[in-house]
Structure formats: structure tokens, C-alpha cells
């Protein structure tokens, strides 16, 4: 696998020359607009990148973008890979390993998630301050250890400095919809039952989604500081649960997107 990671990063380095990205960004479901803020230097469809798979979900584009936000070099995945698409844990986290070899020093990651905490409202943003990986049936670090620690520490997965700065940014910009909490990752693709939402709340989760945690585990093994944010696209309160509709989820993601974009842009501008 190290051969493949090296092959992909060498392919990209050949195309981007002296461009070294400082920030890696992963954009979640319905959250691709941050890409419009990038002054693009290079972009690649996933289909031309060796060893990349395709994002098969319609709401995800399949583009790797290199460019600048607030004068800083970034590499951005517009569209991510999910386990429910049939890819392995290694395949969905492969781009994080490639980004590491390209030189990123921070990872900013976003997702659409269901809100389990009863104080959350639709289109709120939740800073991820911790996560639960144990509902996933697999783990990207299982198997031969190819990069980093065999037993990586997870005591502080999400970077406290970036979290503090994001809160300051929200305060300054009157973003009152910014919450904070624990994200639990499941495979999907079906949404959860009421009994499952009740269970997830009981184990301490504030939001649930189908991504992010595998990528973050790999990033932490590689000692990349991570900032993660969930956009609360639907409320998962068992007693008042409404039927989930993808259109509504996407509409709620779109409503929250400008604030999420602002927080990412300012974190980058302020060099957090
Ligand atoms: N559950 C899982 N994933 C999600 C949800 C949800 O309710 N909403 C958006 N992504």
C-alpha cells in the first residue's frame, strides 16, 4: 500500500511542481461551496488520479483542488468516499495519507450529520470535540502498520487551539448556531431507527453521520492536527422523529454552508 500512496503523491507532485499545500480540506455532503472560495491553481478529477476511487454519491463532486484561500496553500477534496459505497476503510482514507506526503500540516473536515442533542436545531453547526468509532465494523489502521504509530493516541483527537479559535470567530461574526459535541460514525446507508438514536444518545453522542471518523483516525496516526465540523441537517429525537428526506437534508446543509465556509476560511486566514 505504501507503494500506491507514493505513486499517487509522486503523480500529483509532478503536476503541481513547487506547490506545497499547508491545509488539507475534506468537504461533506452538500458542503462543496467552500471550493468556490479557492483561487484554483490545479484541479484533478478523481478519475485521472492513480489509485483514487470515485465518489459515487450524487451530492458529492469528485475533484481534488489545489489552490489558495486567504493566501494560504490548500488541497481540497470536493467529494469524499464512504464505506457504504462499497469501498474498504483503506480506500476511503487513502487521500489523507496522500495529503500527508504532499505536506499538509492541518486537516479541516466537514460532514452533514443528524442531531441527537435535543438542544440542537436544523442547520446548526457543531464543532466536533470528540468522536466514537466503535460502531463501525472496520478500522483503517487494521493490518500491517505502514505509516506512524501502531497504537496511536486518541486522547485529544480534535485540536483544542483550532476549536478555541473557531469559537472566537463565531462570536465575532454573530454565529449563534455554533454548538460543540461528540460525533458518532456509523456505516449507513440507511438512516437510523428511533431505538438506535436513543442508544446513540445514551452512549454520549451529540450527532451521528456516515463519514469523517476513519479519515480522522488516519490523520491522527500521521500526527496531523484536525478540526472537524458537523452541519446538523436533521433532528434525530426519537419522540418527534420525522421521515428523513434527502432534499431537506441538502437544503439544511445549504443554509448552514455560508457560516461553515466562513469559519474554515477564517481559521486558514488566521493560520490556526
Ligand atoms: N444519520 C446518519 N447520517 C446522517 C444523518 C442521520 O440522521 N443526517 C445526515 N447524515
JSON list of N, CA and C and ligand atoms in Angstrom, two decimals, residues 112-115 186 190-192 197 208-210 233-234 236 249, ligand 1:
[
{"chain": "A", "resi": 112, "resn": "UNK", "atom": "N", "xyz": [-22.24, 16.30, 6.93]},
{"chain": "A", "resi": 112, "resn": "UNK", "atom": "CA", "xyz": [-23.65, 16.51, 7.28]},
{"chain": "A", "resi": 112, "resn": "UNK", "atom": "C", "xyz": [-23.98, 15.44, 8.31]},
{"chain": "A", "resi": 113, "resn": "UNK", "atom": "N", "xyz": [-24.72, 15.82, 9.35]},
{"chain": "A", "resi": 113, "resn": "UNK", "atom": "CA", "xyz": [-24.98, 14.86, 10.42]},
{"chain": "A", "resi": 113, "resn": "UNK", "atom": "C", "xyz": [-26.38, 15.05, 10.99]},
{"chain": "A", "resi": 114, "resn": "UNK", "atom": "N", "xyz": [-26.86, 14.00, 11.61]},
{"chain": "A", "resi": 114, "resn": "UNK", "atom": "CA", "xyz": [-28.13, 14.08, 12.32]},
{"chain": "A", "resi": 114, "resn": "UNK", "atom": "C", "xyz": [-27.89, 14.55, 13.74]},
{"chain": "A", "resi": 115, "resn": "UNK", "atom": "N", "xyz": [-28.76, 15.41, 14.24]},
{"chain": "A", "resi": 115, "resn": "UNK", "atom": "CA", "xyz": [-28.58, 15.96, 15.59]},
{"chain": "A", "resi": 115, "resn": "UNK", "atom": "C", "xyz": [-29.28, 15.10, 16.63]},
{"chain": "A", "resi": 186, "resn": "UNK", "atom": "N", "xyz": [-21.35, 5.87, 11.83]},
{"chain": "A", "resi": 186, "resn": "UNK", "atom": "CA", "xyz": [-21.97, 4.58, 11.50]},
{"chain": "A", "resi": 186, "resn": "UNK", "atom": "C", "xyz": [-21.75, 4.36, 10.00]},
{"chain": "A", "resi": 190, "resn": "UNK", "atom": "N", "xyz": [-28.53, 3.21, 5.30]},
{"chain": "A", "resi": 190, "resn": "UNK", "atom": "CA", "xyz": [-29.87, 3.51, 5.84]},
{"chain": "A", "resi": 190, "resn": "UNK", "atom": "C", "xyz": [-29.73, 4.47, 7.02]},
{"chain": "A", "resi": 191, "resn": "UNK", "atom": "N", "xyz": [-30.74, 5.29, 7.22]},
{"chain": "A", "resi": 191, "resn": "UNK", "atom": "CA", "xyz": [-30.75, 6.13, 8.40]},
{"chain": "A", "resi": 191, "resn": "UNK", "atom": "C", "xyz": [-31.09, 5.26, 9.61]},
{"chain": "A", "resi": 192, "resn": "UNK", "atom": "N", "xyz": [-30.99, 5.82, 10.80]},
{"chain": "A", "resi": 192, "resn": "UNK", "atom": "CA", "xyz": [-31.13, 5.02, 12.00]},
{"chain": "A", "resi": 192, "resn": "UNK", "atom": "C", "xyz": [-32.59, 4.90, 12.42]},
{"chain": "A", "resi": 197, "resn": "UNK", "atom": "N", "xyz": [-31.26, 5.76, 17.61]},
{"chain": "A", "resi": 197, "resn": "UNK", "atom": "CA", "xyz": [-30.98, 7.14, 18.04]},
{"chain": "A", "resi": 197, "resn": "UNK", "atom": "C", "xyz": [-30.96, 7.21, 19.56]},
{"chain": "A", "resi": 208, "resn": "UNK", "atom": "N", "xyz": [-24.78, 12.23, 14.65]},
{"chain": "A", "resi": 208, "resn": "UNK", "atom": "CA", "xyz": [-24.46, 10.94, 14.01]},
{"chain": "A", "resi": 208, "resn": "UNK", "atom": "C", "xyz": [-24.33, 11.15, 12.50]},
{"chain": "A", "resi": 209, "resn": "UNK", "atom": "N", "xyz": [-23.35, 10.46, 11.92]},
{"chain": "A", "resi": 209, "resn": "UNK", "atom": "CA", "xyz": [-23.17, 10.56, 10.48]},
{"chain": "A", "resi": 209, "resn": "UNK", "atom": "C", "xyz": [-22.41, 9.35, 9.94]},
{"chain": "A", "resi": 210, "resn": "UNK", "atom": "N", "xyz": [-22.20, 9.39, 8.63]},
{"chain": "A", "resi": 210, "resn": "UNK", "atom": "CA", "xyz": [-21.68, 8.21, 7.94]},
{"chain": "A", "resi": 210, "resn": "UNK", "atom": "C", "xyz": [-20.26, 8.40, 7.42]},
{"chain": "A", "resi": 233, "resn": "UNK", "atom": "N", "xyz": [-28.20, 18.48, 9.82]},
{"chain": "A", "resi": 233, "resn": "UNK", "atom": "CA", "xyz": [-29.15, 18.58, 8.70]},
{"chain": "A", "resi": 233, "resn": "UNK", "atom": "C", "xyz": [-30.53, 18.03, 9.05]},
{"chain": "A", "resi": 234, "resn": "UNK", "atom": "N", "xyz": [-30.64, 17.26, 10.12]},
{"chain": "A", "resi": 234, "resn": "UNK", "atom": "CA", "xyz": [-31.94, 16.73, 10.53]},
{"chain": "A", "resi": 234, "resn": "UNK", "atom": "C", "xyz": [-31.87, 16.39, 12.01]},
{"chain": "A", "resi": 236, "resn": "UNK", "atom": "N", "xyz": [-32.71, 14.11, 15.24]},
{"chain": "A", "resi": 236, "resn": "UNK", "atom": "CA", "xyz": [-32.86, 12.66, 15.48]},
{"chain": "A", "resi": 236, "resn": "UNK", "atom": "C", "xyz": [-33.35, 12.42, 16.91]},
{"chain": "A", "resi": 249, "resn": "UNK", "atom": "N", "xyz": [-32.41, 17.44, 3.84]},
{"chain": "A", "resi": 249, "resn": "UNK", "atom": "CA", "xyz": [-31.04, 17.36, 4.39]},
{"chain": "A", "resi": 249, "resn": "UNK", "atom": "C", "xyz": [-30.12, 18.29, 3.59]},
{"chain": "B", "resi": 1, "resn": "LIG", "atom": "N1", "xyz": [-27.97, 9.75, 10.43]},
{"chain": "B", "resi": 1, "resn": "LIG", "atom": "C1", "xyz": [-26.84, 9.40, 9.83]},
{"chain": "B", "resi": 1, "resn": "LIG", "atom": "N2", "xyz": [-26.22, 10.17, 8.96]},
{"chain": "B", "resi": 1, "resn": "LIG", "atom": "C2", "xyz": [-26.76, 11.37, 8.69]},
{"chain": "B", "resi": 1, "resn": "LIG", "atom": "C3", "xyz": [-27.94, 11.77, 9.26]},
{"chain": "B", "resi": 1, "resn": "LIG", "atom": "C4", "xyz": [-28.58, 10.92, 10.19]},
{"chain": "B", "resi": 1, "resn": "LIG", "atom": "O1", "xyz": [-29.64, 11.23, 10.75]},
{"chain": "B", "resi": 1, "resn": "LIG", "atom": "N3", "xyz": [-28.23, 13.01, 8.77]},
{"chain": "B", "resi": 1, "resn": "LIG", "atom": "C5", "xyz": [-27.23, 13.33, 7.92]},
{"chain": "B", "resi": 1, "resn": "LIG", "atom": "N4", "xyz": [-26.35, 12.33, 7.85]}
]
